[in-house]
Tab-separated table of C-alpha atoms in Angstrom:
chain	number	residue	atom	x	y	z
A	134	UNK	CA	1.264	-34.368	15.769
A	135	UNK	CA	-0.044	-31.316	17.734
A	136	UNK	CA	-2.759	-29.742	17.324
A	137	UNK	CA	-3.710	-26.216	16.288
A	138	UNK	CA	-3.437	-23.759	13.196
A	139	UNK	CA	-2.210	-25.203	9.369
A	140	UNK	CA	1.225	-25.566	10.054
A	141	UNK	CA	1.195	-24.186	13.733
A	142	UNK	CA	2.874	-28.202	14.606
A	143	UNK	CA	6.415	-26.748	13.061
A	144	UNK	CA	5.787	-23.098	14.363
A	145	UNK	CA	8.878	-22.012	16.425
A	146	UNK	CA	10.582	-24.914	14.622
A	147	UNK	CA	14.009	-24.437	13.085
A	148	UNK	CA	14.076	-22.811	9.224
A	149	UNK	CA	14.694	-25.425	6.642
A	150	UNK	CA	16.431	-24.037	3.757
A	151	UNK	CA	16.348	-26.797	1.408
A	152	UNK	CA	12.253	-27.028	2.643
A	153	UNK	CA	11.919	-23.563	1.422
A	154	UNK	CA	13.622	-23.711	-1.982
A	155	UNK	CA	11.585	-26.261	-2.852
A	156	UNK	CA	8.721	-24.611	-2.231
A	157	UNK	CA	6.892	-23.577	-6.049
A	158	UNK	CA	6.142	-20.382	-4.634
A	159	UNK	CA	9.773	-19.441	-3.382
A	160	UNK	CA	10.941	-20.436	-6.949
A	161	UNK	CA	8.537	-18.366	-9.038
A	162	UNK	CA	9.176	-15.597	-6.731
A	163	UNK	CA	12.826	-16.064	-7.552
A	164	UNK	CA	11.565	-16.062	-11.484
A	165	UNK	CA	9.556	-13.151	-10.752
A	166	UNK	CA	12.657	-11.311	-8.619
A	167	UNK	CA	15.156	-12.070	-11.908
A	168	UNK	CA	12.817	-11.110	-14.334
A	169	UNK	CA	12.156	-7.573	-12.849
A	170	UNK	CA	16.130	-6.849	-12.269
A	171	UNK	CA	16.153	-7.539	-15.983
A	172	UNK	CA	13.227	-5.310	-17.106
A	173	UNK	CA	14.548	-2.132	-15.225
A	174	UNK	CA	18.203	-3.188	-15.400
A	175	UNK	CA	17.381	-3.132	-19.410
A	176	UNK	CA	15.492	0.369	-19.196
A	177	UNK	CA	18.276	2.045	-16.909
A	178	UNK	CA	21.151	0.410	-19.083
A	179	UNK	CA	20.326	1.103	-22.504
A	180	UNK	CA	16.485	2.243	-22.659
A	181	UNK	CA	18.157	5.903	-23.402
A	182	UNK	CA	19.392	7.270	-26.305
A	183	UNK	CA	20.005	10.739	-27.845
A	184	UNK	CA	19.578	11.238	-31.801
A	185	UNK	CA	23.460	12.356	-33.732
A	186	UNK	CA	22.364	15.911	-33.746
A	187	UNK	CA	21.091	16.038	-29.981
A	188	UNK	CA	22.967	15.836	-26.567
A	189	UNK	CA	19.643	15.495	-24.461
A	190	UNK	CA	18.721	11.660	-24.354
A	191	UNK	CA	15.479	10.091	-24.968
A	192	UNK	CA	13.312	7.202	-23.870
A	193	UNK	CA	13.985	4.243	-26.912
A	194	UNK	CA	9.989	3.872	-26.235
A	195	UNK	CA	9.004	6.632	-28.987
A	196	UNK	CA	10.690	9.112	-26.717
A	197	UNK	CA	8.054	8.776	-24.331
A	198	UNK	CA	9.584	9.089	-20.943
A	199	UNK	CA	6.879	7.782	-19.047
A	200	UNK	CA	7.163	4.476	-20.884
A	201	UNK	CA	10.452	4.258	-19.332
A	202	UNK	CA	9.695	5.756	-15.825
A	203	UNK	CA	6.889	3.117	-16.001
A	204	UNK	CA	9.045	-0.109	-16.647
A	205	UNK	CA	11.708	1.080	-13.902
A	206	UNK	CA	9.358	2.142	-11.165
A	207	UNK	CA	7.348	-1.328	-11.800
A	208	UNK	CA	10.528	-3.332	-12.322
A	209	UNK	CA	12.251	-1.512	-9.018
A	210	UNK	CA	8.990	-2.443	-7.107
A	211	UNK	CA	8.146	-5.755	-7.756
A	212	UNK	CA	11.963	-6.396	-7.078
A	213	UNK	CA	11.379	-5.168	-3.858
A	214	UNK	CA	7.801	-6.936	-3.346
A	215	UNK	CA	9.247	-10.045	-4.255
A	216	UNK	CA	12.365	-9.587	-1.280
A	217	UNK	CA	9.106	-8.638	1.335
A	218	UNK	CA	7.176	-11.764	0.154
A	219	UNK	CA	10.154	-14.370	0.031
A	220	UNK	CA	11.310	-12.829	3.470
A	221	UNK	CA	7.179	-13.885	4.485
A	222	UNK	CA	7.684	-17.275	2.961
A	223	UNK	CA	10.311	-18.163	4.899
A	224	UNK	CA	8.588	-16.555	7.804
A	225	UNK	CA	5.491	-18.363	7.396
A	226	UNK	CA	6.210	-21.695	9.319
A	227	UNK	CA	6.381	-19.657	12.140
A	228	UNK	CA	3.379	-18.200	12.414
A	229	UNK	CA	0.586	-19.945	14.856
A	230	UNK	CA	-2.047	-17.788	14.464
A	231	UNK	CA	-4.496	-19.075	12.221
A	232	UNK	CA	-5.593	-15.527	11.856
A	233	UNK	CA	-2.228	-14.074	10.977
A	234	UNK	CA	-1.449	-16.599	8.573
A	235	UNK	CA	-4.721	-15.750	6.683
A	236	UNK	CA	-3.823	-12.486	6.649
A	237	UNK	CA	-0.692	-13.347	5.198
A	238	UNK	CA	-2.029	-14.976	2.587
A	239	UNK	CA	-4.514	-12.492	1.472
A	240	UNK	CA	-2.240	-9.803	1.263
A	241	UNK	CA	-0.112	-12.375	-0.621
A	242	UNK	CA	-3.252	-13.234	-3.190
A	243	UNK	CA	-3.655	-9.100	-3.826
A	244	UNK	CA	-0.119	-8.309	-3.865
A	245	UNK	CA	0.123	-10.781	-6.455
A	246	UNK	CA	-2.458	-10.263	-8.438
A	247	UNK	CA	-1.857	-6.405	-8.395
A	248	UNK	CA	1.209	-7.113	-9.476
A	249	UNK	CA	0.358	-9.094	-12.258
A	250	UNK	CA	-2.228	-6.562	-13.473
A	251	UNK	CA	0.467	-3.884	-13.550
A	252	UNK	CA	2.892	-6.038	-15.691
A	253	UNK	CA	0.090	-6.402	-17.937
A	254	UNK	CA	-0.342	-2.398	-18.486
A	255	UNK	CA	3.701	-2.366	-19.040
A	256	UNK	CA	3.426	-5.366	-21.217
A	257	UNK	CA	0.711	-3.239	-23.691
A	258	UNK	CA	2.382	0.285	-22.555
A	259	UNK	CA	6.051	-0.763	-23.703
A	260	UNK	CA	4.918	-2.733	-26.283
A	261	UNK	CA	2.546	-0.252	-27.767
A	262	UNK	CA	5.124	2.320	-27.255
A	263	UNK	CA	7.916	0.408	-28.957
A	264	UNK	CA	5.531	-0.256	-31.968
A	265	UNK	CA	5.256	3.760	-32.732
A	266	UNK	CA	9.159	4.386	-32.276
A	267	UNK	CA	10.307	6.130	-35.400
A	268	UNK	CA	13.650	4.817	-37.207
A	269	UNK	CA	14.925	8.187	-37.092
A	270	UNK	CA	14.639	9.015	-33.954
A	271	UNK	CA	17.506	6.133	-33.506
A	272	UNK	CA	19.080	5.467	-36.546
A	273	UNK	CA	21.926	3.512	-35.062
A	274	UNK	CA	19.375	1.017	-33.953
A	275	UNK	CA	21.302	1.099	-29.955
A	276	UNK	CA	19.369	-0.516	-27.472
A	277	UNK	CA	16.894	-2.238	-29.145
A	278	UNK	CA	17.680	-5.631	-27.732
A	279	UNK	CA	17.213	-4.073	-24.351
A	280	UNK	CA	13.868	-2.467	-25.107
A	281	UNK	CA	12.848	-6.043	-26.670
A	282	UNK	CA	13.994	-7.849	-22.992
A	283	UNK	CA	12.106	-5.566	-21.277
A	284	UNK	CA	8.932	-6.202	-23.210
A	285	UNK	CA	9.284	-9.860	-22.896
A	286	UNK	CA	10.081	-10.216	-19.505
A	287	UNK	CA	7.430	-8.041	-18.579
A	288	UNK	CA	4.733	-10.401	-20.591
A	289	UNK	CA	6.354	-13.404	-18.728
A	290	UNK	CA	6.093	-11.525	-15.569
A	291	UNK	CA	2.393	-11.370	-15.960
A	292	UNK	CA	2.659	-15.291	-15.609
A	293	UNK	CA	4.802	-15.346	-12.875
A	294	UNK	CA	2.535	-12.986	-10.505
A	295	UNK	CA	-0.426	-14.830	-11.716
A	296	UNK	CA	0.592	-17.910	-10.805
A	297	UNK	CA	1.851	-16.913	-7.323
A	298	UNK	CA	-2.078	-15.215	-6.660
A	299	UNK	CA	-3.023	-18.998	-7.797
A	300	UNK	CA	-0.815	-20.529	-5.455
A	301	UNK	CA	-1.495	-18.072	-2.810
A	302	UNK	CA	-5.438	-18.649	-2.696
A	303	UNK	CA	-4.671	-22.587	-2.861
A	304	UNK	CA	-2.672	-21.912	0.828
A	305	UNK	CA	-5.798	-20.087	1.820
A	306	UNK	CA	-8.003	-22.446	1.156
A	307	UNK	CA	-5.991	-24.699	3.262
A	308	UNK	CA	-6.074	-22.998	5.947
A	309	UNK	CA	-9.721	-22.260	5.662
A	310	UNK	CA	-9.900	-25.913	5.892
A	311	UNK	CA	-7.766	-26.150	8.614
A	312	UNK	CA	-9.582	-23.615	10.868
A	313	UNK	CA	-13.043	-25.386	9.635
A	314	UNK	CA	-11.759	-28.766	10.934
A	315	UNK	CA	-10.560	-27.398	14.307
A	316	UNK	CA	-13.935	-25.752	15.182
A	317	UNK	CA	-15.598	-29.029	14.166
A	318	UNK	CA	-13.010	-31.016	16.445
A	319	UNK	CA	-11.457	-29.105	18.509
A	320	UNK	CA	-9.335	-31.882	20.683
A	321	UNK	CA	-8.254	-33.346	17.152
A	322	UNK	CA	-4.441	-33.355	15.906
A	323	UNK	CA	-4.135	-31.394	12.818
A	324	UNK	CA	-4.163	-32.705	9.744
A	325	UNK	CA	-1.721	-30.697	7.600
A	326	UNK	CA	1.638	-30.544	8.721
């Protein structure tokens, strides 16, 4: 095998789909990609409604319209943070630099865990929100499935993102390995493919 950074043997090497499925962190970003179309796809859909003797709608969270601004700006973000990441992912192989992959990684480890800290806050904002809805403010009871899929895919998000910082500072201590061993012996092969 040649020598050089974690990975840097395969680097210009062709992209293996199947390879990158399999990856864990290409499928939880997957997870992670579904459940945000579903938390702002909820909130757009049916997270708006308008009492009989009104024409203006409402936020379903206790008419707070922030709530809802809040789960669709997260939920629109972290769909598109999780199309930049999987586009790195499948990048990744190709990077050499031992340097550039680190940096990958880190900003993959605080995207991540920024990410999860925000789903947290919408977990306990939408939750805390839907709590202190009043009855009359929808009688009909419309969209309260949607509010309740919005809520729960935003606490299972919080898993998702947290596992993906886990996974993300397990890569870097790879390569921190990696770059370790080839100071140490620099005429070696790698060791990690």
């Amino acid at each position: 095998m040649d020598g050089g950074a974690f990975g840097a043997g395969k680097a210009g090497g062709a992209f293996d789909p199947q390879a990158f499925i399999r990856q864990p962190q290409t499928l939880l970003r997957f997870v992670s990609w579904i459940f945000s179309i579903v938390v702002f796809g909820s909130i757009v859909n049916e997270g708006y409604v308008n009492r009989l003797d009104e024409s203006e709608e409402h936020c379903i969270f206790n008419r707070n319209h922030n709530a809802c601004n809040y789960g669709i700006t997260v939920g629109v973000l972290a769909f598109l943070s999780c199309l930049l990441y999987l586009a790195l992912d499948a990048y990744f192989p190709q990077i050499s630099s031992v340097k550039d992959r680190k940096k990958a990684v880190l900003s993959d480890i605080g995207v991540s865990a920024f990410w999860a800290f925000l789903w947290f806050v919408g977990f306990c904002f939408l939750t805390n929100q839907w709590q202190a809805s009043k009855e009359e403010d929808n009688p009909l009871n419309e969209g309260g499935d949607a509010a309740r899929a919005a809520i729960t895919f935003s606490f299972f998000s919080i898993f998702t993102w947290g596992i993906l910082a886990f996974l993300a500072f397990r890569r870097l201590r790879d390569i921190n390995f990696q770059e370790e061993y080839n100071t140490l012996f620099p005429n070696s092969p790698s060791l990690l493919p």
